[in-house]
PDB file of C-alpha atoms in Angstrom:
ATOM      1  CA  UNK A   1     -17.629   6.101  -2.560  1.00 53.00           C
ATOM      2  CA  UNK A   2     -17.392   3.986   0.600  1.00 75.00           C
ATOM      3  CA  UNK A   3     -13.745   3.052   0.143  1.00 82.00           C
ATOM      4  CA  UNK A   4     -12.667   6.632  -0.557  1.00 83.00           C
ATOM      5  CA  UNK A   5     -14.574   8.033   2.432  1.00 89.00           C
ATOM      6  CA  UNK A   6     -13.049   5.385   4.694  1.00 89.00           C
ATOM      7  CA  UNK A   7      -9.546   6.433   3.653  1.00 91.00           C
ATOM      8  CA  UNK A   8     -10.365  10.132   3.867  1.00 89.00           C
ATOM      9  CA  UNK A   9     -11.732   9.774   7.397  1.00 91.00           C
ATOM     10  CA  UNK A  10      -8.538   8.081   8.589  1.00 92.00           C
ATOM     11  CA  UNK A  11      -6.271  10.514   6.782  1.00 88.00           C
ATOM     12  CA  UNK A  12      -8.089  13.376   8.506  1.00 86.00           C
ATOM     13  CA  UNK A  13      -7.975  11.874  11.996  1.00 88.00           C
ATOM     14  CA  UNK A  14      -4.557  10.222  11.921  1.00 90.00           C
ATOM     15  CA  UNK A  15      -1.961  10.924   9.245  1.00 89.00           C
ATOM     16  CA  UNK A  16      -0.986  10.040   5.702  1.00 93.00           C
ATOM     17  CA  UNK A  17       1.470   7.440   7.021  1.00 95.00           C
ATOM     18  CA  UNK A  18       1.080   3.825   5.964  1.00 96.00           C
ATOM     19  CA  UNK A  19       3.512   1.608   7.853  1.00 97.00           C
ATOM     20  CA  UNK A  20       5.127  -1.379   6.170  1.00 98.00           C
ATOM     21  CA  UNK A  21       5.131  -4.803   7.809  1.00 98.00           C
ATOM     22  CA  UNK A  22       7.854  -6.912   6.224  1.00 98.00           C
ATOM     23  CA  UNK A  23       9.115  -9.984   8.117  1.00 98.00           C
ATOM     24  CA  UNK A  24      11.777 -10.667   5.522  1.00 98.00           C
ATOM     25  CA  UNK A  25      14.989 -12.599   6.182  1.00 98.00           C
ATOM     26  CA  UNK A  26      16.830  -9.263   6.123  1.00 98.00           C
ATOM     27  CA  UNK A  27      14.659  -7.595   8.750  1.00 98.00           C
ATOM     28  CA  UNK A  28      14.396 -10.640  10.996  1.00 98.00           C
ATOM     29  CA  UNK A  29      18.180 -10.913  10.939  1.00 98.00           C
ATOM     30  CA  UNK A  30      18.567  -7.191  11.682  1.00 98.00           C
ATOM     31  CA  UNK A  31      16.173  -7.537  14.610  1.00 98.00           C
ATOM     32  CA  UNK A  32      17.999 -10.687  15.811  1.00 98.00           C
ATOM     33  CA  UNK A  33      14.892 -12.798  15.526  1.00 98.00           C
ATOM     34  CA  UNK A  34      14.703 -16.316  14.065  1.00 98.00           C
ATOM     35  CA  UNK A  35      13.821 -16.559  10.395  1.00 98.00           C
ATOM     36  CA  UNK A  36      10.738 -18.672  10.967  1.00 98.00           C
ATOM     37  CA  UNK A  37       7.047 -18.121  11.566  1.00 98.00           C
ATOM     38  CA  UNK A  38       7.600 -17.535  15.301  1.00 98.00           C
ATOM     39  CA  UNK A  39      10.151 -14.830  14.576  1.00 98.00           C
ATOM     40  CA  UNK A  40       7.805 -13.271  12.025  1.00 98.00           C
ATOM     41  CA  UNK A  41       4.974 -13.303  14.571  1.00 98.00           C
ATOM     42  CA  UNK A  42       7.114 -11.577  17.172  1.00 98.00           C
ATOM     43  CA  UNK A  43       8.206  -8.928  14.691  1.00 98.00           C
ATOM     44  CA  UNK A  44       4.626  -8.191  13.696  1.00 98.00           C
ATOM     45  CA  UNK A  45       3.566  -7.953  17.330  1.00 98.00           C
ATOM     46  CA  UNK A  46       6.312  -5.395  17.995  1.00 98.00           C
ATOM     47  CA  UNK A  47       5.354  -3.303  14.957  1.00 98.00           C
ATOM     48  CA  UNK A  48       1.662  -3.281  15.882  1.00 98.00           C
ATOM     49  CA  UNK A  49       2.454  -2.421  19.485  1.00 98.00           C
ATOM     50  CA  UNK A  50       4.693   0.474  18.471  1.00 98.00           C
ATOM     51  CA  UNK A  51       2.382   1.982  15.862  1.00 97.00           C
ATOM     52  CA  UNK A  52      -0.999   1.177  17.356  1.00 94.00           C
ATOM     53  CA  UNK A  53      -3.720   3.408  15.975  1.00 94.00           C
ATOM     54  CA  UNK A  54      -1.425   6.250  14.935  1.00 93.00           C
ATOM     55  CA  UNK A  55      -1.187   5.288  11.276  1.00 95.00           C
ATOM     56  CA  UNK A  56      -4.013   5.149   8.786  1.00 95.00           C
ATOM     57  CA  UNK A  57      -2.929   1.882   7.237  1.00 97.00           C
ATOM     58  CA  UNK A  58      -0.398  -0.912   7.304  1.00 98.00           C
ATOM     59  CA  UNK A  59       1.170  -2.182   4.089  1.00 98.00           C
ATOM     60  CA  UNK A  60       1.691  -5.904   4.564  1.00 98.00           C
ATOM     61  CA  UNK A  61       4.190  -7.655   2.296  1.00 98.00           C
ATOM     62  CA  UNK A  62       2.391 -10.893   1.449  1.00 98.00           C
ATOM     63  CA  UNK A  63       5.367 -12.968   0.135  1.00 98.00           C
ATOM     64  CA  UNK A  64       7.223 -12.666   3.448  1.00 98.00           C
ATOM     65  CA  UNK A  65       4.319 -14.523   5.070  1.00 98.00           C
ATOM     66  CA  UNK A  66       3.468 -16.931   2.256  1.00 98.00           C
ATOM     67  CA  UNK A  67       7.019 -18.340   2.296  1.00 98.00           C
ATOM     68  CA  UNK A  68       6.147 -20.040   5.600  1.00 98.00           C
ATOM     69  CA  UNK A  69       3.280 -21.985   4.034  1.00 98.00           C
ATOM     70  CA  UNK A  70      -0.012 -22.547   5.823  1.00 98.00           C
ATOM     71  CA  UNK A  71       1.373 -21.219   9.110  1.00 98.00           C
ATOM     72  CA  UNK A  72       2.463 -18.033   7.390  1.00 98.00           C
ATOM     73  CA  UNK A  73      -0.947 -17.547   5.785  1.00 98.00           C
ATOM     74  CA  UNK A  74      -2.594 -18.008   9.181  1.00 98.00           C
ATOM     75  CA  UNK A  75      -0.197 -15.460  10.667  1.00 98.00           C
ATOM     76  CA  UNK A  76      -1.019 -13.016   7.883  1.00 98.00           C
ATOM     77  CA  UNK A  77      -4.719 -13.250   8.733  1.00 98.00           C
ATOM     78  CA  UNK A  78      -3.886 -12.705  12.422  1.00 98.00           C
ATOM     79  CA  UNK A  79      -1.931  -9.569  11.491  1.00 98.00           C
ATOM     80  CA  UNK A  80      -4.823  -8.241   9.387  1.00 98.00           C
ATOM     81  CA  UNK A  81      -7.131  -8.807  12.357  1.00 98.00           C
ATOM     82  CA  UNK A  82      -4.657  -6.955  14.576  1.00 98.00           C
ATOM     83  CA  UNK A  83      -4.602  -4.033  12.151  1.00 98.00           C
ATOM     84  CA  UNK A  84      -8.405  -3.886  12.211  1.00 97.00           C
ATOM     85  CA  UNK A  85      -8.446  -3.997  16.007  1.00 97.00           C
ATOM     86  CA  UNK A  86      -6.472  -0.754  15.888  1.00 97.00           C
ATOM     87  CA  UNK A  87      -8.984   0.817  13.530  1.00 96.00           C
ATOM     88  CA  UNK A  88      -6.493   0.902  10.659  1.00 96.00           C
ATOM     89  CA  UNK A  89      -6.676  -0.424   7.101  1.00 97.00           C
ATOM     90  CA  UNK A  90      -4.763  -3.431   5.819  1.00 98.00           C
ATOM     91  CA  UNK A  91      -3.126  -3.095   2.389  1.00 98.00           C
ATOM     92  CA  UNK A  92      -2.020  -6.492   1.116  1.00 98.00           C
ATOM     93  CA  UNK A  93       0.997  -5.979  -1.111  1.00 98.00           C
ATOM     94  CA  UNK A  94       0.730  -8.984  -3.410  1.00 98.00           C
ATOM     95  CA  UNK A  95       0.978  -7.366  -6.876  1.00 97.00           C
ATOM     96  CA  UNK A  96      -1.517  -9.812  -8.352  1.00 96.00           C
ATOM     97  CA  UNK A  97      -1.748 -10.196 -12.102  1.00 93.00           C
ATOM     98  CA  UNK A  98      -3.675 -12.777 -14.095  1.00 92.00           C
ATOM     99  CA  UNK A  99      -6.309 -13.299 -16.744  1.00 88.00           C
ATOM    100  CA  UNK A 100      -9.724 -11.942 -15.904  1.00 83.00           C
ATOM    101  CA  UNK A 101     -11.323 -15.353 -15.386  1.00 83.00           C
ATOM    102  CA  UNK A 102      -9.045 -16.050 -12.399  1.00 92.00           C
ATOM    103  CA  UNK A 103      -9.283 -12.650 -10.728  1.00 93.00           C
ATOM    104  CA  UNK A 104     -12.426 -13.652  -8.827  1.00 92.00           C
ATOM    105  CA  UNK A 105     -10.317 -16.197  -6.972  1.00 95.00           C
ATOM    106  CA  UNK A 106      -7.804 -13.524  -6.050  1.00 96.00           C
ATOM    107  CA  UNK A 107     -10.706 -11.461  -4.721  1.00 96.00           C
ATOM    108  CA  UNK A 108     -11.841 -14.449  -2.636  1.00 96.00           C
ATOM    109  CA  UNK A 109      -8.366 -14.589  -1.154  1.00 97.00           C
ATOM    110  CA  UNK A 110      -7.596 -10.927  -0.572  1.00 98.00           C
ATOM    111  CA  UNK A 111     -10.496  -8.480  -0.534  1.00 97.00           C
ATOM    112  CA  UNK A 112     -13.180  -7.689   2.007  1.00 95.00           C
ATOM    113  CA  UNK A 113     -14.504  -9.211   5.224  1.00 93.00           C
ATOM    114  CA  UNK A 114     -15.725 -12.352   3.476  1.00 93.00           C
ATOM    115  CA  UNK A 115     -12.326 -13.179   1.963  1.00 97.00           C
ATOM    116  CA  UNK A 116      -9.686 -15.520   3.340  1.00 98.00           C
ATOM    117  CA  UNK A 117      -7.345 -12.705   4.378  1.00 98.00           C
ATOM    118  CA  UNK A 118      -9.803  -9.857   4.905  1.00 98.00           C
ATOM    119  CA  UNK A 119      -7.768  -7.096   3.285  1.00 98.00           C
ATOM    120  CA  UNK A 120      -8.978  -3.540   2.730  1.00 97.00           C
ATOM    121  CA  UNK A 121      -6.841  -3.149  -0.391  1.00 98.00           C
ATOM    122  CA  UNK A 122      -4.602  -5.264  -2.587  1.00 98.00           C
ATOM    123  CA  UNK A 123      -1.913  -4.187  -5.028  1.00 98.00           C
ATOM    124  CA  UNK A 124      -2.303  -5.333  -8.621  1.00 98.00           C
ATOM    125  CA  UNK A 125      -0.367  -4.960 -11.847  1.00 96.00           C
ATOM    126  CA  UNK A 126      -2.288  -4.049 -15.023  1.00 94.00           C
ATOM    127  CA  UNK A 127       0.169  -5.316 -17.601  1.00 87.00           C
ATOM    128  CA  UNK A 128      -2.013  -8.181 -18.810  1.00 92.00           C
ATOM    129  CA  UNK A 129      -4.440  -5.478 -19.878  1.00 93.00           C
ATOM    130  CA  UNK A 130      -6.444  -3.216 -17.602  1.00 95.00           C
ATOM    131  CA  UNK A 131      -9.643  -5.117 -18.381  1.00 94.00           C
ATOM    132  CA  UNK A 132      -8.157  -8.193 -16.694  1.00 94.00           C
ATOM    133  CA  UNK A 133      -8.550  -6.359 -13.377  1.00 96.00           C
ATOM    134  CA  UNK A 134     -12.321  -6.116 -13.877  1.00 96.00           C
ATOM    135  CA  UNK A 135     -13.414  -8.942 -11.558  1.00 95.00           C
ATOM    136  CA  UNK A 136     -11.077  -7.716  -8.811  1.00 96.00           C
ATOM    137  CA  UNK A 137     -12.268  -4.118  -9.212  1.00 97.00           C
ATOM    138  CA  UNK A 138     -15.926  -5.131  -9.111  1.00 96.00           C
ATOM    139  CA  UNK A 139     -15.350  -7.054  -5.901  1.00 96.00           C
ATOM    140  CA  UNK A 140     -13.570  -4.045  -4.438  1.00 96.00           C
ATOM    141  CA  UNK A 141     -16.479  -1.782  -5.387  1.00 96.00           C
ATOM    142  CA  UNK A 142     -19.036  -4.140  -3.880  1.00 96.00           C
ATOM    143  CA  UNK A 143     -17.080  -4.711  -0.654  1.00 95.00           C
ATOM    144  CA  UNK A 144     -15.954  -1.111  -0.060  1.00 95.00           C
ATOM    145  CA  UNK A 145     -12.299  -1.987  -0.603  1.00 97.00           C
ATOM    146  CA  UNK A 146      -9.652  -0.865  -3.106  1.00 97.00           C
ATOM    147  CA  UNK A 147      -7.419  -2.254  -5.819  1.00 98.00           C
ATOM    148  CA  UNK A 148      -4.118  -0.359  -5.791  1.00 98.00           C
ATOM    149  CA  UNK A 149      -3.042  -0.455  -9.421  1.00 98.00           C
ATOM    150  CA  UNK A 150       0.658  -0.112 -10.165  1.00 98.00           C
ATOM    151  CA  UNK A 151       0.611   2.967 -12.379  1.00 98.00           C
ATOM    152  CA  UNK A 152       4.281   3.869 -11.969  1.00 97.00           C
ATOM    153  CA  UNK A 153       6.790   1.995  -9.832  1.00 93.00           C
ATOM    154  CA  UNK A 154      10.055   3.296  -8.448  1.00 87.00           C
ATOM    155  CA  UNK A 155      12.289   0.323  -9.239  1.00 86.00           C
ATOM    156  CA  UNK A 156      15.073   1.207 -11.656  1.00 82.00           C
ATOM    157  CA  UNK A 157      13.973  -1.215 -14.377  1.00 88.00           C
ATOM    158  CA  UNK A 158      10.448   0.205 -14.572  1.00 86.00           C
ATOM    159  CA  UNK A 159      11.130   3.183 -16.805  1.00 84.00           C
ATOM    160  CA  UNK A 160      11.739   1.188 -19.945  1.00 87.00           C
ATOM    161  CA  UNK A 161       8.254  -0.314 -19.771  1.00 88.00           C
ATOM    162  CA  UNK A 162       6.116   2.195 -17.877  1.00 90.00           C
ATOM    163  CA  UNK A 163       7.727   5.164 -19.604  1.00 91.00           C
ATOM    164  CA  UNK A 164       7.338   3.719 -23.089  1.00 93.00           C
ATOM    165  CA  UNK A 165       5.207   5.888 -25.372  1.00 95.00           C
ATOM    166  CA  UNK A 166       2.128   4.414 -27.046  1.00 89.00           C
ATOM    167  CA  UNK A 167       0.419   6.924 -29.291  1.00 93.00           C
ATOM    168  CA  UNK A 168       0.589  10.226 -27.437  1.00 96.00           C
ATOM    169  CA  UNK A 169       0.826   8.798 -23.910  1.00 97.00           C
ATOM    170  CA  UNK A 170       3.286   6.819 -21.860  1.00 97.00           C
ATOM    171  CA  UNK A 171       2.154   3.455 -20.519  1.00 96.00           C
ATOM    172  CA  UNK A 172       1.970   5.018 -17.050  1.00 97.00           C
ATOM    173  CA  UNK A 173      -0.221   7.877 -18.300  1.00 98.00           C
ATOM    174  CA  UNK A 174      -2.514   5.481 -20.108  1.00 97.00           C
ATOM    175  CA  UNK A 175      -2.812   3.345 -16.966  1.00 98.00           C
ATOM    176  CA  UNK A 176      -3.610   6.431 -14.879  1.00 98.00           C
ATOM    177  CA  UNK A 177      -6.342   7.343 -17.351  1.00 98.00           C
ATOM    178  CA  UNK A 178      -7.725   3.795 -17.123  1.00 98.00           C
ATOM    179  CA  UNK A 179      -7.848   4.080 -13.325  1.00 98.00           C
ATOM    180  CA  UNK A 180      -9.800   7.334 -13.494  1.00 98.00           C
ATOM    181  CA  UNK A 181     -12.030   6.059 -16.280  1.00 98.00           C
ATOM    182  CA  UNK A 182     -13.008   3.002 -14.257  1.00 97.00           C
ATOM    183  CA  UNK A 183     -13.864   5.157 -11.245  1.00 97.00           C
ATOM    184  CA  UNK A 184     -15.902   7.556 -13.362  1.00 97.00           C
ATOM    185  CA  UNK A 185     -17.967   4.743 -14.834  1.00 97.00           C
ATOM    186  CA  UNK A 186     -18.229   2.264 -11.975  1.00 96.00           C
ATOM    187  CA  UNK A 187     -17.664   3.998  -8.627  1.00 93.00           C
ATOM    188  CA  UNK A 188     -14.416   4.524  -6.764  1.00 94.00           C
ATOM    189  CA  UNK A 189     -12.600   1.230  -6.288  1.00 96.00           C
ATOM    190  CA  UNK A 190      -9.429   1.795  -8.311  1.00 98.00           C
ATOM    191  CA  UNK A 191      -6.515   3.354  -6.440  1.00 98.00           C
ATOM    192  CA  UNK A 192      -2.999   3.906  -7.721  1.00 98.00           C
ATOM    193  CA  UNK A 193       0.609   3.394  -6.725  1.00 98.00           C
ATOM    194  CA  UNK A 194       2.721   6.214  -8.157  1.00 98.00           C
ATOM    195  CA  UNK A 195       6.459   5.992  -7.572  1.00 94.00           C
ATOM    196  CA  UNK A 196       8.177   8.588  -9.732  1.00 92.00           C
ATOM    197  CA  UNK A 197      10.075  11.847  -9.508  1.00 92.00           C
ATOM    198  CA  UNK A 198       8.178  14.926  -8.376  1.00 94.00           C
ATOM    199  CA  UNK A 199       7.189  16.266 -11.790  1.00 96.00           C
ATOM    200  CA  UNK A 200       6.039  12.958 -13.256  1.00 96.00           C
ATOM    201  CA  UNK A 201       4.262  11.894 -10.072  1.00 96.00           C
ATOM    202  CA  UNK A 202       2.358  15.186  -9.842  1.00 97.00           C
ATOM    203  CA  UNK A 203       1.248  14.890 -13.471  1.00 98.00           C
ATOM    204  CA  UNK A 204       0.054  11.299 -13.001  1.00 98.00           C
ATOM    205  CA  UNK A 205      -1.782  12.087  -9.767  1.00 98.00           C
ATOM    206  CA  UNK A 206      -3.552  15.001 -11.465  1.00 97.00           C
ATOM    207  CA  UNK A 207      -4.912  12.567 -14.075  1.00 98.00           C
ATOM    208  CA  UNK A 208      -6.719  10.625 -11.308  1.00 98.00           C
ATOM    209  CA  UNK A 209      -8.713  13.185  -9.281  1.00 97.00           C
ATOM    210  CA  UNK A 210     -10.948  10.610  -7.571  1.00 94.00           C
ATOM    211  CA  UNK A 211      -8.364   7.941  -6.772  1.00 97.00           C
ATOM    212  CA  UNK A 212      -6.551   7.220  -3.542  1.00 97.00           C
ATOM    213  CA  UNK A 213      -2.866   7.503  -4.460  1.00 97.00           C
ATOM    214  CA  UNK A 214      -0.006   5.800  -2.699  1.00 97.00           C
ATOM    215  CA  UNK A 215       3.316   7.614  -3.079  1.00 97.00           C
ATOM    216  CA  UNK A 216       6.221   5.343  -2.097  1.00 95.00           C
ATOM    217  CA  UNK A 217       9.694   6.543  -1.207  1.00 91.00           C
ATOM    218  CA  UNK A 218       9.383   8.120   2.243  1.00 93.00           C
ATOM    219  CA  UNK A 219      12.469   7.380   4.319  1.00 86.00           C
ATOM    220  CA  UNK A 220      14.442   5.873   1.436  1.00 83.00           C
ATOM    221  CA  UNK A 221      17.929   6.960   0.499  1.00 77.00           C
ATOM    222  CA  UNK A 222      17.897   9.273  -2.478  1.00 74.00           C
ATOM    223  CA  UNK A 223      14.220  10.220  -2.146  1.00 79.00           C
ATOM    224  CA  UNK A 224      13.526  13.762  -0.954  1.00 85.00           C
ATOM    225  CA  UNK A 225      10.784  13.972   1.637  1.00 91.00           C
ATOM    226  CA  UNK A 226       9.892  17.447   0.414  1.00 92.00           C
ATOM    227  CA  UNK A 227       9.179  16.172  -3.087  1.00 92.00           C
ATOM    228  CA  UNK A 228       6.866  13.438  -1.798  1.00 93.00           C
ATOM    229  CA  UNK A 229       4.890  15.691   0.512  1.00 92.00           C
ATOM    230  CA  UNK A 230       4.558  18.305  -2.239  1.00 94.00           C
ATOM    231  CA  UNK A 231       2.881  15.740  -4.488  1.00 95.00           C
ATOM    232  CA  UNK A 232       0.753  14.499  -1.596  1.00 94.00           C
ATOM    233  CA  UNK A 233      -0.323  18.055  -0.807  1.00 91.00           C
ATOM    234  CA  UNK A 234      -1.781  18.221  -4.307  1.00 91.00           C
ATOM    235  CA  UNK A 235      -4.082  15.282  -3.500  1.00 93.00           C
ATOM    236  CA  UNK A 236      -5.567  16.271  -0.115  1.00 89.00           C
ATOM    237  CA  UNK A 237      -7.568  13.613   1.659  1.00 90.00           C
ATOM    238  CA  UNK A 238      -6.484  10.823  -0.667  1.00 94.00           C
ATOM    239  CA  UNK A 239      -2.672  10.679  -0.583  1.00 95.00           C
ATOM    240  CA  UNK A 240      -0.996   7.870   1.330  1.00 96.00           C
ATOM    241  CA  UNK A 241       2.711   7.872   2.188  1.00 96.00           C
ATOM    242  CA  UNK A 242       4.022   4.371   2.899  1.00 96.00           C
ATOM    243  CA  UNK A 243       7.180   3.938   4.932  1.00 97.00           C
ATOM    244  CA  UNK A 244       9.063   0.781   5.854  1.00 97.00           C
ATOM    245  CA  UNK A 245      12.844   1.124   6.105  1.00 95.00           C
ATOM    246  CA  UNK A 246      12.698   4.591   7.638  1.00 95.00           C
ATOM    247  CA  UNK A 247      10.856   3.173  10.645  1.00 97.00           C
ATOM    248  CA  UNK A 248      11.857  -0.503  10.851  1.00 97.00           C
ATOM    249  CA  UNK A 249      15.553   0.370  11.078  1.00 97.00           C
ATOM    250  CA  UNK A 250      14.839   1.541  14.644  1.00 97.00           C
ATOM    251  CA  UNK A 251      13.538  -1.878  15.734  1.00 97.00           C
ATOM    252  CA  UNK A 252      13.077  -4.051  17.595  1.00 98.00           C
ATOM    253  CA  UNK A 253      12.868  -1.492  20.413  1.00 98.00           C
ATOM    254  CA  UNK A 254       9.184  -0.549  20.748  1.00 98.00           C
ATOM    255  CA  UNK A 255       9.903   2.908  22.147  1.00 98.00           C
ATOM    256  CA  UNK A 256      12.372   3.720  19.358  1.00 98.00           C
ATOM    257  CA  UNK A 257       9.912   2.585  16.707  1.00 98.00           C
ATOM    258  CA  UNK A 258       7.128   4.649  18.262  1.00 97.00           C
ATOM    259  CA  UNK A 259       9.398   7.698  18.421  1.00 97.00           C
ATOM    260  CA  UNK A 260      10.284   7.308  14.739  1.00 97.00           C
ATOM    261  CA  UNK A 261       6.617   7.128  13.774  1.00 96.00           C
ATOM    262  CA  UNK A 262       5.911  10.263  15.819  1.00 95.00           C
ATOM    263  CA  UNK A 263       8.751  12.083  14.078  1.00 95.00           C
ATOM    264  CA  UNK A 264       7.512  11.147  10.613  1.00 94.00           C
ATOM    265  CA  UNK A 265       3.942  12.136  11.509  1.00 92.00           C
ATOM    266  CA  UNK A 266       5.180  15.526  12.619  1.00 90.00           C
ATOM    267  CA  UNK A 267       7.399  15.986   9.564  1.00 88.00           C
ATOM    268  CA  UNK A 268       4.663  15.338   7.007  1.00 88.00           C
ATOM    269  CA  UNK A 269       1.696  16.572   9.022  1.00 76.00           C
ATOM    270  CA  UNK A 270       2.115  20.275   8.380  1.00 51.00           C
ATOM    271  CA  UNK A 271       2.664  19.733   4.670  1.00 50.00           C
ATOM    272  CA  UNK A 272      -0.088  17.271   3.726  1.00 59.00           C
ATOM    273  CA  UNK A 273      -3.552  18.730   4.283  1.00 49.00           C
ATOM    274  CA  UNK A 274      -6.251  16.269   5.285  1.00 47.00           C
ATOM    275  CA  UNK A 275      -8.955  17.745   3.084  1.00 37.00           C
TER     276      UNK A 275
END
């Protein structure tokens, strides 16, 4: 239960916010910073300065670092260390997917203090079969970290696959049941990403009563904040609300970024109970 208690403690003392770090060409251009590793480093420094220890976690988009090669990987580790210095958790958004005999190597790269990148969680896709995540999940259990399984994603093309019915359940429902089943049998290490409309998201979250659940969409056009916080309120102490665009659009001004974070904390704070 170490990973769950770690998240719960931070959600109680800080907020459900998980701030995205995404030094993409788009954001570097918007912030008028060079699209190179130095520009990415400066962007990350600004984000960490603005948010500090006021968010529970940072969601770090791995490809926007990896595109710079070895220097980008080194920067990614520096950012993870910076997140930990602020007492926050580092979620590495890599969406890993492979056969089970290679997942140990992904664990060596992403999960826990002994790994290359030192992450507290990594996103993973289960569509090579949930059992393929076994080595990654076991490493997460043993290191007190999490695997954030993509149960339902919010991209428009997802419905045709994740909403497909197999037997009496959709693929998303079956994946949610696999997440909960793993936690029941092995200890809490499986978390879930659930990006869906309010009704579907609430139903999926209810299928996973022991899992940390990440509910994307906060601050995005067309996504109602009230719907997200209503789902989060049904999973007290384990719901995480990631936000990227809704905050980063105020950069690179540190004060403006900090003010945006404060506004979002206030907006969701009264609606999402900590426990």
